[in-house]
XYZ file of C-alpha atoms in Angstrom:
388
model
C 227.586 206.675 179.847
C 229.456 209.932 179.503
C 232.882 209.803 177.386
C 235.018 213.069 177.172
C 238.295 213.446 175.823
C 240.920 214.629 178.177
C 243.189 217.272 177.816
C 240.088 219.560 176.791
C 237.827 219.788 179.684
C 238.942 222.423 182.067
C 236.542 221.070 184.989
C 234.173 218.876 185.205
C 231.197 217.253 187.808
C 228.928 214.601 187.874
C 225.884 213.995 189.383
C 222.646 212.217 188.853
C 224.245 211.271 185.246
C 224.395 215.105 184.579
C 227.403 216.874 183.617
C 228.433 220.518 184.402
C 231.206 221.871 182.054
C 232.959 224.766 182.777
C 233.699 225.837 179.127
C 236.101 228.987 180.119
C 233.945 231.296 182.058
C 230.847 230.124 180.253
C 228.838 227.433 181.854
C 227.114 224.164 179.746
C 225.284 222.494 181.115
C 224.802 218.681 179.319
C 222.775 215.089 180.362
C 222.440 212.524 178.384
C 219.392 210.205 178.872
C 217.880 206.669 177.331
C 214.602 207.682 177.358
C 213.243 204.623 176.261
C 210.654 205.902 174.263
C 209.608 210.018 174.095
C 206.524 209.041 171.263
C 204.197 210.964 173.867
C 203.505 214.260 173.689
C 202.425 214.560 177.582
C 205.661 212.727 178.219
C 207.663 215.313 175.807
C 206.188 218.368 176.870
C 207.281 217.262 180.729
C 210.686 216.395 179.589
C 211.000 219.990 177.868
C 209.835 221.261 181.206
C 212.698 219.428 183.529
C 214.851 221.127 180.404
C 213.731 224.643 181.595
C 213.705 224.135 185.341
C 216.979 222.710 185.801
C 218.469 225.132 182.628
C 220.051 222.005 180.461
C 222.035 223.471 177.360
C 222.140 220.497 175.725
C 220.235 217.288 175.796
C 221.602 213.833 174.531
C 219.003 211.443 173.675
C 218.822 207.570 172.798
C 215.851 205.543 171.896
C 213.328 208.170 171.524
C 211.355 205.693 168.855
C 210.444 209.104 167.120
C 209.905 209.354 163.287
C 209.671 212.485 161.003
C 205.905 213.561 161.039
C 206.176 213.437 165.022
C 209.159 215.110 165.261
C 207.573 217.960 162.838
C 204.558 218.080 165.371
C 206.654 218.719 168.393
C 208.973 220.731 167.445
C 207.157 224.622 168.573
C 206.823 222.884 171.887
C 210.960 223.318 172.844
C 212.435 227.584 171.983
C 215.598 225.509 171.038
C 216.192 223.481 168.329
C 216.333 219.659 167.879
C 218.441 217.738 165.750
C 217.671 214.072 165.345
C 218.551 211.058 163.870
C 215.233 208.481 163.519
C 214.956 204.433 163.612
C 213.243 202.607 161.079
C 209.938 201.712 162.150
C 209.623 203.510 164.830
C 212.897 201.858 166.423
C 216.546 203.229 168.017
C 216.224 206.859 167.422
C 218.926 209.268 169.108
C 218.748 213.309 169.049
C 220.251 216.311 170.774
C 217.958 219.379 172.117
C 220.133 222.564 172.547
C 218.577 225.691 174.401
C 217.810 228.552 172.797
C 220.782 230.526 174.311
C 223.339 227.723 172.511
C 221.395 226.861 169.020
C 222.840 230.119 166.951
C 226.275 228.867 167.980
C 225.779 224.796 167.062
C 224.958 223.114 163.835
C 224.445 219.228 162.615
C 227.364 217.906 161.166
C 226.128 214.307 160.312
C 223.545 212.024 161.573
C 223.013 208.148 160.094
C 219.875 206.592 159.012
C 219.343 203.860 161.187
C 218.511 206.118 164.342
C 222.172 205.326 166.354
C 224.588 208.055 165.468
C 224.325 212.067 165.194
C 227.411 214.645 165.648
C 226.438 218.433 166.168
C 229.236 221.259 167.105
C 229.143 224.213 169.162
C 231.097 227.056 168.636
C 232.684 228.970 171.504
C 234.621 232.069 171.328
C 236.264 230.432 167.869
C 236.715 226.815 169.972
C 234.475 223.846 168.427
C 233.476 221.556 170.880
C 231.894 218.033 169.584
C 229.250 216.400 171.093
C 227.812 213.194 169.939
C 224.803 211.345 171.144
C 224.403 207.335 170.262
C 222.927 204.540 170.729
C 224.844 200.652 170.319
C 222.849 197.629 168.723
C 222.067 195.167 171.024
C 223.066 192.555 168.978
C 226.929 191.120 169.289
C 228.017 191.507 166.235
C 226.215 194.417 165.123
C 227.896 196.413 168.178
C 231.062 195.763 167.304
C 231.140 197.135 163.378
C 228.985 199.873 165.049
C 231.954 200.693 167.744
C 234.711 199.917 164.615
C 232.543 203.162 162.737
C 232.623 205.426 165.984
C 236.450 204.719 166.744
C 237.272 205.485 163.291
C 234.781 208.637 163.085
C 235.893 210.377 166.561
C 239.480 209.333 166.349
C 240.439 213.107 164.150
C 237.885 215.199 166.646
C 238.908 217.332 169.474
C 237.052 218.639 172.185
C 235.267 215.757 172.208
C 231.907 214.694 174.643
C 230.054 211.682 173.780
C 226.646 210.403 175.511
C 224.852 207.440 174.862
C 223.975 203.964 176.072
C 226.621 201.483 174.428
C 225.242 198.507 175.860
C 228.307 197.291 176.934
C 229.702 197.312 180.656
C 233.235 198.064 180.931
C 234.121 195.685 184.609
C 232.038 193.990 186.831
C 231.198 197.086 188.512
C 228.729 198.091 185.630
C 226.880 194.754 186.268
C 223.708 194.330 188.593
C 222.721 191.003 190.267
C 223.846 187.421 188.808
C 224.813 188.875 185.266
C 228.500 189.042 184.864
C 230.961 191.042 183.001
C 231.395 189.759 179.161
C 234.674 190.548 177.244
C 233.818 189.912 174.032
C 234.575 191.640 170.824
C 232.318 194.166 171.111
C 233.590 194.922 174.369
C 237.412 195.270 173.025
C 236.424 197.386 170.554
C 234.918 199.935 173.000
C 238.160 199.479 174.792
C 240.095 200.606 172.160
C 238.036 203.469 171.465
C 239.060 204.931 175.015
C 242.273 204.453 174.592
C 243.227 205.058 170.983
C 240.533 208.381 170.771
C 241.966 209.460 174.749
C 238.534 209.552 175.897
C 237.440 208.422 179.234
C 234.035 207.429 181.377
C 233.361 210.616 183.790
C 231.341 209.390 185.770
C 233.333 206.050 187.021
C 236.711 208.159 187.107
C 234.877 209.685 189.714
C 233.685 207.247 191.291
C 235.766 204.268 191.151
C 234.812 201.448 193.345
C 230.589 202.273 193.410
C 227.951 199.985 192.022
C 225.284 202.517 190.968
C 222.458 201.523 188.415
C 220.479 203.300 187.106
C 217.571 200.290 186.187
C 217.966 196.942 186.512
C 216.785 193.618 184.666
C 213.953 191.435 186.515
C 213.816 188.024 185.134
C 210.093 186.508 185.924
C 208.790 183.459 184.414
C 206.724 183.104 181.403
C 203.534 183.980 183.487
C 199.949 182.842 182.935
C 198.838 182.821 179.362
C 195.275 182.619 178.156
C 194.113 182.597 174.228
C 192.657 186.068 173.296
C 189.732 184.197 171.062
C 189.241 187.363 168.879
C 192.354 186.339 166.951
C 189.253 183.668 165.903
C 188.055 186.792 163.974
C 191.512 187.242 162.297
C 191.181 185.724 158.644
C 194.883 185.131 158.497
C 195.569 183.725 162.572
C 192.446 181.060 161.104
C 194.929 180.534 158.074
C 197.620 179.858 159.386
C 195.818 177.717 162.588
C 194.481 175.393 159.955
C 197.641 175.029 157.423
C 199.536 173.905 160.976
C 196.798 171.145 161.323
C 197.071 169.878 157.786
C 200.349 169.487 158.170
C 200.395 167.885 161.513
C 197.844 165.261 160.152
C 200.563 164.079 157.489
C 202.894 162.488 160.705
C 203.059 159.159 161.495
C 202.036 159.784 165.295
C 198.489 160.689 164.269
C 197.449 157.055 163.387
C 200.099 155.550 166.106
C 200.306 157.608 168.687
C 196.910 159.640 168.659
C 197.931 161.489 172.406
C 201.255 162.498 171.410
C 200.325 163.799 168.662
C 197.282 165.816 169.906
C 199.985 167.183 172.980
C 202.103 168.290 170.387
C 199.612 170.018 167.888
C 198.105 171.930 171.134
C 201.864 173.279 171.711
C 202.533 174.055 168.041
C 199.176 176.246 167.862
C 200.037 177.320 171.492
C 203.843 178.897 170.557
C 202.271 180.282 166.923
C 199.444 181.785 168.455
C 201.831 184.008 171.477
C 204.306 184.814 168.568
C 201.191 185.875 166.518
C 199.625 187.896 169.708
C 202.378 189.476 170.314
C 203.212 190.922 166.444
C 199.731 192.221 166.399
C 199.587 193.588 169.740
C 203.401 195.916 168.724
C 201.421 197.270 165.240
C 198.368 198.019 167.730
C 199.671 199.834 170.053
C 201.676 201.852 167.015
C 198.115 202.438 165.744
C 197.582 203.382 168.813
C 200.252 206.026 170.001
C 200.187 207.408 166.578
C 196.377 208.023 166.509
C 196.531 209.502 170.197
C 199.727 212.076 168.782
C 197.764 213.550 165.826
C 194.713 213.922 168.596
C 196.965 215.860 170.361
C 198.400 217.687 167.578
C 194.914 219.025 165.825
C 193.897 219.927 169.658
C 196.878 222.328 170.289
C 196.227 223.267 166.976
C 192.964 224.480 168.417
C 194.022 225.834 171.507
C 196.423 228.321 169.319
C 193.698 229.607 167.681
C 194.208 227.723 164.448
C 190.998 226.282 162.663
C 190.842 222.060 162.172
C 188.603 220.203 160.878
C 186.082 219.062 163.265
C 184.609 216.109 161.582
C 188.065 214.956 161.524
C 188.912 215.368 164.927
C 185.523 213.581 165.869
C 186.437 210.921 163.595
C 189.771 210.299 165.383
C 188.550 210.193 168.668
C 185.675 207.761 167.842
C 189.079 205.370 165.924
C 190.827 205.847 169.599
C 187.654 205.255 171.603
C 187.380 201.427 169.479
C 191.475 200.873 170.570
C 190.755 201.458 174.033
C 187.507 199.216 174.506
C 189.691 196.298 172.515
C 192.087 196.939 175.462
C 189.655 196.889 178.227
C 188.062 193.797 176.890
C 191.477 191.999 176.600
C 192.321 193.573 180.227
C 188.764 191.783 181.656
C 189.900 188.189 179.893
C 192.708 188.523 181.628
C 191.086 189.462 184.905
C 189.248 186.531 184.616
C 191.704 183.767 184.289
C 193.915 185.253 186.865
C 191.250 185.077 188.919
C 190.632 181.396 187.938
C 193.754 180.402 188.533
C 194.676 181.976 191.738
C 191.288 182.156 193.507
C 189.600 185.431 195.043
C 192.602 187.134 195.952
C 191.363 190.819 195.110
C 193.911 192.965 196.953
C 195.938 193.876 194.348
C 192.446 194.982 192.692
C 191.442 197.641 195.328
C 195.131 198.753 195.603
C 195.252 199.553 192.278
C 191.316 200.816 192.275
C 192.881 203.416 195.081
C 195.362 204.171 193.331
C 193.307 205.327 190.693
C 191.193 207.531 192.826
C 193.966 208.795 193.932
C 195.725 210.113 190.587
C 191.440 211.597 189.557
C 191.342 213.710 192.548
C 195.114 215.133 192.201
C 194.971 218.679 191.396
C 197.048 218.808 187.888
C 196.216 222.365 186.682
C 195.029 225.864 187.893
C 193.912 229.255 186.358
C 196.277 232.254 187.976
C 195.030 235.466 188.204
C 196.084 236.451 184.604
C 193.671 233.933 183.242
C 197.309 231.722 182.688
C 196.568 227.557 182.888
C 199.699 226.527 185.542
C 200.662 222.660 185.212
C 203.900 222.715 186.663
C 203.828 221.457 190.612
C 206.138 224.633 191.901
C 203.135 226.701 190.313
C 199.936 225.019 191.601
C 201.709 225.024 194.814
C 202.803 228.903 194.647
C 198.811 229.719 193.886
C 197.602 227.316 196.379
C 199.145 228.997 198.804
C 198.694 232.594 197.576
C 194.786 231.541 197.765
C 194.764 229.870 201.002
């Protein structure tokens, strides 16, 4: 959602959730985007590239789930700067990337430490425009002390564009399928803030009566679960396992009502053991992503010329090579009790075994004549045809 105050905006257009500003005779351009996640590099460096193509000035961000030492690493991939605000643990996270044409004329005015809020300026032709990127909690009450601090910061700023995902629909219109429109505090309090601050949703005043989403929820059930038994190899999963039998002995139904009981220690270990699964499998797949980013790091180190440490590159590959044949042997248990449960039904197997040949013989990068690696499609496709 796009808020912009009123009276300040001399024209304005939306499409595709980006908005062109006509700032005098100088044109901004500005999107905001949940990203849901930018901790890839691959993913980053294709962002920065839909940056340059389409000539964004500035770029509001929520839930980029960035921390310092990755922001650090990315930042000579963008000519512009990036100001950021990052989650705890890897959480919320909101930023602003502003082109190099527009970052002598903006600065950071405040950003919090909990990844939701950050407030840069831009200075044109002695006019200071405010832009603000953010990103609501999704929990009830910690949304509506978050909107309380935004209405009270924005109320004294003119000028005024905020972007972010508020997690809050404003009428039914904002709400997909069987969910329905919720006016709850949180909701009144972002109510007030477009009234009392004289801000308003661009996009919807310009389209009143549509019902455009840009994702939507899909509620499945709870699916087919199987027990990954190298949690057996966990000292602390066997721990725990065995203090919820002891304690399950001292009821009265083991002695009186053996079955029961039995039933009800196989769901006890059954709900620990997903909860358990799942913790491990989040601080994994950290492990993971953050051991792929420094790979990536120390090898564009390399590419620039810069000398690295070998042994320690080697090193990290051989840690990611052990992630991804944990994953692969977790992906064939899997395999196998789907295929248990619902017979030899293998089509979704060779779609997805197409698929895959597909993406390996896709032409992703070619050498131009200049001895230049091309990546982009508009440039593979400009040589391809020069060649052919």
């Amino acid at each position: 959602m796009m808020l912009v105050r009123r009276p300040q905006i001399l024209k304005m257009m939306a499409m595709f959730k980006f908005i062109l500003l006509i700032l005098l005779l100088k044109m901004v351009l500005i999107c905001t985007h949940n990203c849901n996640g930018l901790k890839n590099v691959n993913n980053f460096q294709n962002y920065v590239s839909v940056l340059y193509d389409r000539h964004i000035s500035f770029s509001l961000l929520q839930e980029t789930f960035w921390d310092d030492d990755y922001v650090n690493g990315i930042r000579h991939m963008y000519e512009g700067v990036i100001y950021e605000s990052n989650g705890k643990n890897c959480r919320q996270g909101v930023a602003i990337m502003i082109s190099n044409n527009y970052k002598e004329s903006s600065k950071l005015v405040f950003k919090d430490d909990n990844g939701r809020f950050i407030h840069v300026t831009y200075d044109y032709l002695g006019k200071v425009y405010n832009l603000v990127s953010l990103y609501a909690p999704n929990n009830y009450s910690e949304r509506k002390e978050f909107f309380m601090f935004v209405r009270e910061y924005i109320s004294s700023l003119e000028n005024l564009i905020v972007g972010g995902d508020f997690n809050t629909t404003l009428s039914s219109l904002d709400r997909g399928g069987l969910s329905k429109h919720i006016c709850d505090e949180a909701y009144k309090e972002l109510f007030e803030i477009i009234h009392s601050c004289n801000v308003y949703d661009v996009w919807r005043s310009r389209n009143e009566n549509k019902k455009i989403f840009s994702w939507k929820r899909i509620t499945n059930g709870p699916g087919l679960w199987v027990l990954n038994n190298t949690l057996l190899h966990n000292d602390e999963y066997v721990q725990k396992v065995r203090n919820i039998i002891n304690e399950a002995v001292q009821s009265s139904l083991y002695t009186v009502e053996p079955l029961v009981w039995w039933d009800n220690l196989k769901f006890r270990i059954k709900k620990f053991s997903q909860v358990f699964s799942v913790n491990l499998a989040k601080e994994k797949k950290k492990d993971f992503f953050k051991l792929q980013n420094k790979i990536q790091r120390i090898c564009a180190m390399q590419a620039d010329g810069i000398a690295i440490d070998v042994t320690k590159l080697e090193n990290l590959k051989l840690e990611l090579n052990n992630y991804e044949l944990e994953k692969c042997k977790g992906a064939v248990l899997r395999s196998k009790a789907i295929w248990a449960s619902e017979s030899d039904k293998n089509t979704i197997f060779f779609l997805n075994l197409e698929k895959y040949k597909q993406e390996n013989n896709a032409v992703k990068e070619l050498i131009n004549d200049k001895g230049d690696v091309i990546s982009d499609t508009d440039g593979i496709l400009d040589i391809e045809y020069s060649f052919l």
